[in-house]
Structures are given as structure tokens and as C-alpha cells.
Amino acid sequence: MTACIDEIIELLSAELRNADPAERRQIENELELALAEREVIWAEQDGRIDAEPPF
């Protein structure tokens, strides 16, 4: 699963380097979300957070 998110992050980073100003903010937002998603995946794998809902 992390390999897929890592690929997405790489693609968004590449797009950001070549983005025109009109697209830049949208790509930055998508990249920020992908990085946060990867952090959650890592935290679940490390046992720092529980993936199960609390109820």
C-alpha cells in the first residue's frame, strides 16, 4: 500500500515542479493530502494509532 502512495507523491512532486501558477495551489493541496495519508499508513503499521473505529 505504501508503494502506491509513494508513487502518487512522486508524481505530484514532479507535476508541482512543472506546474503553471494556476495549477500550483491545487497540486500543493493534493500533495499535502497524500503526504498526510502516508503518515497515517505508517502510524497504523507502527502501531502508533489504531485503524479500528472506537465504537
mmCIF file of N, CA, C and O in Angstrom:
data_model
loop_
_atom_site.group_PDB
_atom_site.id
_atom_site.type_symbol
_atom_site.label_atom_id
_atom_site.label_comp_id
_atom_site.label_asym_id
_atom_site.label_seq_id
_atom_site.Cartn_x
_atom_site.Cartn_y
_atom_site.Cartn_z
ATOM 1 N N MET A 1 0.822 -1.199 0.000
ATOM 2 C CA MET A 1 0.000 0.000 0.000
ATOM 3 C C MET A 1 0.861 1.255 0.000
ATOM 4 O O MET A 1 0.537 2.213 -0.670
ATOM 5 N N THR A 2 1.939 1.247 0.751
ATOM 6 C CA THR A 2 2.773 2.447 0.792
ATOM 7 C C THR A 2 3.481 2.685 -0.534
ATOM 8 O O THR A 2 3.782 3.827 -0.857
ATOM 9 N N ALA A 3 3.741 1.622 -1.288
ATOM 10 C CA ALA A 3 4.385 1.816 -2.585
ATOM 11 C C ALA A 3 3.488 2.637 -3.503
ATOM 12 O O ALA A 3 3.961 3.517 -4.219
ATOM 13 N N CYS A 4 2.203 2.386 -3.445
ATOM 14 C CA CYS A 4 1.251 3.127 -4.278
ATOM 15 C C CYS A 4 1.216 4.604 -3.875
ATOM 16 O O CYS A 4 1.267 5.475 -4.739
ATOM 17 N N ILE A 5 1.139 4.875 -2.588
ATOM 18 C CA ILE A 5 1.084 6.271 -2.127
ATOM 19 C C ILE A 5 2.408 6.973 -2.420
ATOM 20 O O ILE A 5 2.429 8.150 -2.749
ATOM 21 N N ASP A 6 3.511 6.242 -2.326
ATOM 22 C CA ASP A 6 4.809 6.831 -2.654
ATOM 23 C C ASP A 6 4.870 7.220 -4.133
ATOM 24 O O ASP A 6 5.417 8.277 -4.477
ATOM 25 N N GLU A 7 4.295 6.393 -4.996
ATOM 26 C CA GLU A 7 4.258 6.714 -6.421
ATOM 27 C C GLU A 7 3.422 7.967 -6.671
ATOM 28 O O GLU A 7 3.797 8.819 -7.480
ATOM 29 N N ILE A 8 2.297 8.069 -5.983
ATOM 30 C CA ILE A 8 1.440 9.241 -6.122
ATOM 31 C C ILE A 8 2.186 10.495 -5.682
ATOM 32 O O ILE A 8 2.131 11.537 -6.345
ATOM 33 N N ILE A 9 2.897 10.395 -4.561
ATOM 34 C CA ILE A 9 3.662 11.535 -4.053
ATOM 35 C C ILE A 9 4.738 11.944 -5.053
ATOM 36 O O ILE A 9 4.935 13.133 -5.316
ATOM 37 N N GLU A 10 5.424 10.973 -5.635
ATOM 38 C CA GLU A 10 6.449 11.275 -6.636
ATOM 39 C C GLU A 10 5.842 11.967 -7.858
ATOM 40 O O GLU A 10 6.409 12.936 -8.376
ATOM 41 N N LEU A 11 4.701 11.470 -8.316
ATOM 42 C CA LEU A 11 4.054 12.071 -9.484
ATOM 43 C C LEU A 11 3.596 13.496 -9.195
ATOM 44 O O LEU A 11 3.782 14.399 -10.026
ATOM 45 N N LEU A 12 3.004 13.698 -8.021
ATOM 46 C CA LEU A 12 2.557 15.049 -7.668
ATOM 47 C C LEU A 12 3.738 16.001 -7.519
ATOM 48 O O LEU A 12 3.654 17.163 -7.927
ATOM 49 N N SER A 13 4.833 15.517 -6.954
ATOM 50 C CA SER A 13 6.028 16.351 -6.816
ATOM 51 C C SER A 13 6.566 16.755 -8.186
ATOM 52 O O SER A 13 6.954 17.909 -8.387
ATOM 53 N N ALA A 14 6.571 15.815 -9.113
ATOM 54 C CA ALA A 14 7.024 16.115 -10.472
ATOM 55 C C ALA A 14 6.084 17.117 -11.145
ATOM 56 O O ALA A 14 6.542 18.054 -11.810
ATOM 57 N N GLU A 15 4.783 16.924 -10.968
ATOM 58 C CA GLU A 15 3.818 17.868 -11.542
ATOM 59 C C GLU A 15 4.010 19.262 -10.958
ATOM 60 O O GLU A 15 3.908 20.260 -11.669
ATOM 61 N N LEU A 16 4.288 19.317 -9.662
ATOM 62 C CA LEU A 16 4.457 20.605 -8.992
ATOM 63 C C LEU A 16 5.648 21.365 -9.548
ATOM 64 O O LEU A 16 5.598 22.586 -9.719
ATOM 65 N N ARG A 17 6.723 20.649 -9.850
ATOM 66 C CA ARG A 17 7.919 21.299 -10.400
ATOM 67 C C ARG A 17 7.638 21.950 -11.751
ATOM 68 O O ARG A 17 8.261 22.944 -12.107
ATOM 69 N N ASN A 18 6.711 21.372 -12.495
ATOM 70 C CA ASN A 18 6.427 21.863 -13.847
ATOM 71 C C ASN A 18 5.092 22.592 -13.952
ATOM 72 O O ASN A 18 4.653 22.888 -15.053
ATOM 73 N N ALA A 19 4.458 22.876 -12.831
ATOM 74 C CA ALA A 19 3.112 23.460 -12.854
ATOM 75 C C ALA A 19 3.145 24.952 -13.146
ATOM 76 O O ALA A 19 4.052 25.665 -12.736
ATOM 77 N N ASP A 20 2.110 25.374 -13.847
ATOM 78 C CA ASP A 20 1.944 26.807 -14.025
ATOM 79 C C ASP A 20 1.244 27.357 -12.778
ATOM 80 O O ASP A 20 0.674 26.607 -11.991
ATOM 81 N N PRO A 21 1.315 28.647 -12.561
ATOM 82 C CA PRO A 21 0.763 29.234 -11.332
ATOM 83 C C PRO A 21 -0.714 28.912 -11.086
ATOM 84 O O PRO A 21 -1.135 28.795 -9.939
ATOM 85 N N ALA A 22 -1.488 28.747 -12.125
ATOM 86 C CA ALA A 22 -2.908 28.459 -11.968
ATOM 87 C C ALA A 22 -3.149 27.074 -11.365
ATOM 88 O O ALA A 22 -4.104 26.863 -10.637
ATOM 89 N N GLU A 23 -2.283 26.114 -11.670
ATOM 90 C CA GLU A 23 -2.433 24.746 -11.172
ATOM 91 C C GLU A 23 -1.676 24.497 -9.873
ATOM 92 O O GLU A 23 -1.948 23.526 -9.181
ATOM 93 N N ARG A 24 -0.748 25.334 -9.561
ATOM 94 C CA ARG A 24 0.185 25.104 -8.459
ATOM 95 C C ARG A 24 -0.511 24.842 -7.123
ATOM 96 O O ARG A 24 -0.199 23.898 -6.424
ATOM 97 N N ARG A 25 -1.486 25.670 -6.763
ATOM 98 C CA ARG A 25 -2.148 25.537 -5.458
ATOM 99 C C ARG A 25 -2.912 24.221 -5.350
ATOM 100 O O ARG A 25 -2.882 23.567 -4.320
ATOM 101 N N GLN A 26 -3.580 23.821 -6.410
ATOM 102 C CA GLN A 26 -4.323 22.564 -6.402
ATOM 103 C C GLN A 26 -3.375 21.377 -6.219
ATOM 104 O O GLN A 26 -3.652 20.473 -5.434
ATOM 105 N N ILE A 27 -2.271 21.389 -6.926
ATOM 106 C CA ILE A 27 -1.300 20.296 -6.814
ATOM 107 C C ILE A 27 -0.685 20.277 -5.422
ATOM 108 O O ILE A 27 -0.485 19.219 -4.833
ATOM 109 N N GLU A 28 -0.389 21.453 -4.865
ATOM 110 C CA GLU A 28 0.142 21.528 -3.498
ATOM 111 C C GLU A 28 -0.841 20.915 -2.497
ATOM 112 O O GLU A 28 -0.427 20.185 -1.592
ATOM 113 N N ASN A 29 -2.125 21.195 -2.675
ATOM 114 C CA ASN A 29 -3.134 20.620 -1.787
ATOM 115 C C ASN A 29 -3.203 19.101 -1.908
ATOM 116 O O ASN A 29 -3.282 18.385 -0.902
ATOM 117 N N GLU A 30 -3.178 18.605 -3.132
ATOM 118 C CA GLU A 30 -3.208 17.163 -3.354
ATOM 119 C C GLU A 30 -1.965 16.494 -2.770
ATOM 120 O O GLU A 30 -2.057 15.411 -2.179
ATOM 121 N N LEU A 31 -0.817 17.134 -2.925
ATOM 122 C CA LEU A 31 0.422 16.595 -2.372
ATOM 123 C C LEU A 31 0.374 16.571 -0.847
ATOM 124 O O LEU A 31 0.779 15.587 -0.225
ATOM 125 N N GLU A 32 -0.147 17.627 -0.256
ATOM 126 C CA GLU A 32 -0.274 17.686 1.204
ATOM 127 C C GLU A 32 -1.173 16.556 1.723
ATOM 128 O O GLU A 32 -0.848 15.907 2.721
ATOM 129 N N LEU A 33 -2.269 16.291 1.041
ATOM 130 C CA LEU A 33 -3.164 15.200 1.436
ATOM 131 C C LEU A 33 -2.490 13.838 1.290
ATOM 132 O O LEU A 33 -2.633 12.965 2.154
ATOM 133 N N ALA A 34 -1.756 13.646 0.219
ATOM 134 C CA ALA A 34 -1.060 12.373 0.005
ATOM 135 C C ALA A 34 0.006 12.147 1.073
ATOM 136 O O ALA A 34 0.169 11.024 1.574
ATOM 137 N N LEU A 35 0.729 13.194 1.435
ATOM 138 C CA LEU A 35 1.745 13.065 2.487
ATOM 139 C C LEU A 35 1.097 12.731 3.824
ATOM 140 O O LEU A 35 1.615 11.890 4.582
ATOM 141 N N ALA A 36 -0.043 13.346 4.115
ATOM 142 C CA ALA A 36 -0.752 13.056 5.366
ATOM 143 C C ALA A 36 -1.272 11.625 5.364
ATOM 144 O O ALA A 36 -1.192 10.929 6.391
ATOM 145 N N GLU A 37 -1.779 11.170 4.231
ATOM 146 C CA GLU A 37 -2.261 9.791 4.131
ATOM 147 C C GLU A 37 -1.133 8.795 4.369
ATOM 148 O O GLU A 37 -1.303 7.791 5.057
ATOM 149 N N ARG A 38 0.051 9.100 3.812
ATOM 150 C CA ARG A 38 1.199 8.217 4.031
ATOM 151 C C ARG A 38 1.593 8.172 5.507
ATOM 152 O O ARG A 38 1.919 7.121 6.032
ATOM 153 N N GLU A 39 1.520 9.304 6.180
ATOM 154 C CA GLU A 39 1.837 9.336 7.617
ATOM 155 C C GLU A 39 0.866 8.469 8.405
ATOM 156 O O GLU A 39 1.274 7.766 9.340
ATOM 157 N N VAL A 40 -0.407 8.502 8.039
ATOM 158 C CA VAL A 40 -1.399 7.665 8.718
ATOM 159 C C VAL A 40 -1.094 6.184 8.469
ATOM 160 O O VAL A 40 -1.153 5.366 9.391
ATOM 161 N N ILE A 41 -0.771 5.848 7.233
ATOM 162 C CA ILE A 41 -0.428 4.455 6.905
ATOM 163 C C ILE A 41 0.766 3.997 7.742
ATOM 164 O O ILE A 41 0.755 2.909 8.326
ATOM 165 N N TRP A 42 1.801 4.829 7.813
ATOM 166 C CA TRP A 42 2.975 4.475 8.611
ATOM 167 C C TRP A 42 2.633 4.326 10.083
ATOM 168 O O TRP A 42 3.108 3.409 10.753
ATOM 169 N N ALA A 43 1.802 5.218 10.607
ATOM 170 C CA ALA A 43 1.419 5.167 12.017
ATOM 171 C C ALA A 43 0.622 3.895 12.311
ATOM 172 O O ALA A 43 0.805 3.267 13.364
ATOM 173 N N GLU A 44 -0.249 3.493 11.393
ATOM 174 C CA GLU A 44 -1.001 2.253 11.567
ATOM 175 C C GLU A 44 -0.061 1.049 11.550
ATOM 176 O O GLU A 44 -0.199 0.132 12.355
ATOM 177 N N GLN A 45 0.905 1.051 10.648
ATOM 178 C CA GLN A 45 1.848 -0.057 10.545
ATOM 179 C C GLN A 45 2.739 -0.151 11.778
ATOM 180 O O GLN A 45 3.086 -1.249 12.209
ATOM 181 N N ASP A 46 3.114 0.995 12.326
ATOM 182 C CA ASP A 46 3.985 1.023 13.509
ATOM 183 C C ASP A 46 3.236 0.770 14.800
ATOM 184 O O ASP A 46 3.844 0.630 15.852
ATOM 185 N N GLY A 47 1.896 0.782 14.734
ATOM 186 C CA GLY A 47 1.097 0.588 15.930
ATOM 187 C C GLY A 47 0.918 1.850 16.760
ATOM 188 O O GLY A 47 0.457 1.787 17.896
ATOM 189 N N ARG A 48 1.287 3.002 16.207
ATOM 190 C CA ARG A 48 1.116 4.261 16.940
ATOM 191 C C ARG A 48 -0.339 4.682 17.012
ATOM 192 O O ARG A 48 -0.729 5.385 17.933
ATOM 193 N N ILE A 49 -1.143 4.286 16.008
ATOM 194 C CA ILE A 49 -2.577 4.551 16.050
ATOM 195 C C ILE A 49 -3.308 3.265 15.695
ATOM 196 O O ILE A 49 -2.749 2.361 15.050
ATOM 197 N N ASP A 50 -4.566 3.192 16.105
ATOM 198 C CA ASP A 50 -5.390 2.039 15.845
ATOM 199 C C ASP A 50 -6.300 2.330 14.655
ATOM 200 O O ASP A 50 -6.997 3.358 14.657
ATOM 201 N N ALA A 51 -6.306 1.457 13.683
ATOM 202 C CA ALA A 51 -7.109 1.671 12.487
ATOM 203 C C ALA A 51 -8.586 1.355 12.715
ATOM 204 O O ALA A 51 -9.426 1.730 11.911
ATOM 205 N N GLU A 52 -8.909 0.693 13.794
ATOM 206 C CA GLU A 52 -10.296 0.340 14.105
ATOM 207 C C GLU A 52 -11.042 1.543 14.672
ATOM 208 O O GLU A 52 -10.492 2.309 15.438
ATOM 209 N N PRO A 53 -12.317 1.687 14.302
ATOM 210 C CA PRO A 53 -13.108 2.765 14.890
ATOM 211 C C PRO A 53 -13.311 2.535 16.382
ATOM 212 O O PRO A 53 -13.303 1.385 16.841
ATOM 213 N N PRO A 54 -13.514 3.581 17.159
ATOM 214 C CA PRO A 54 -13.585 3.438 18.617
ATOM 215 C C PRO A 54 -14.889 2.860 19.131
ATOM 216 O O PRO A 54 -15.042 2.668 20.315
ATOM 217 N N PHE A 55 -15.835 2.561 18.263
ATOM 218 C CA PHE A 55 -17.122 2.036 18.729
ATOM 219 C C PHE A 55 -17.358 0.626 18.273
ATOM 220 O O PHE A 55 -16.686 0.041 17.533
#
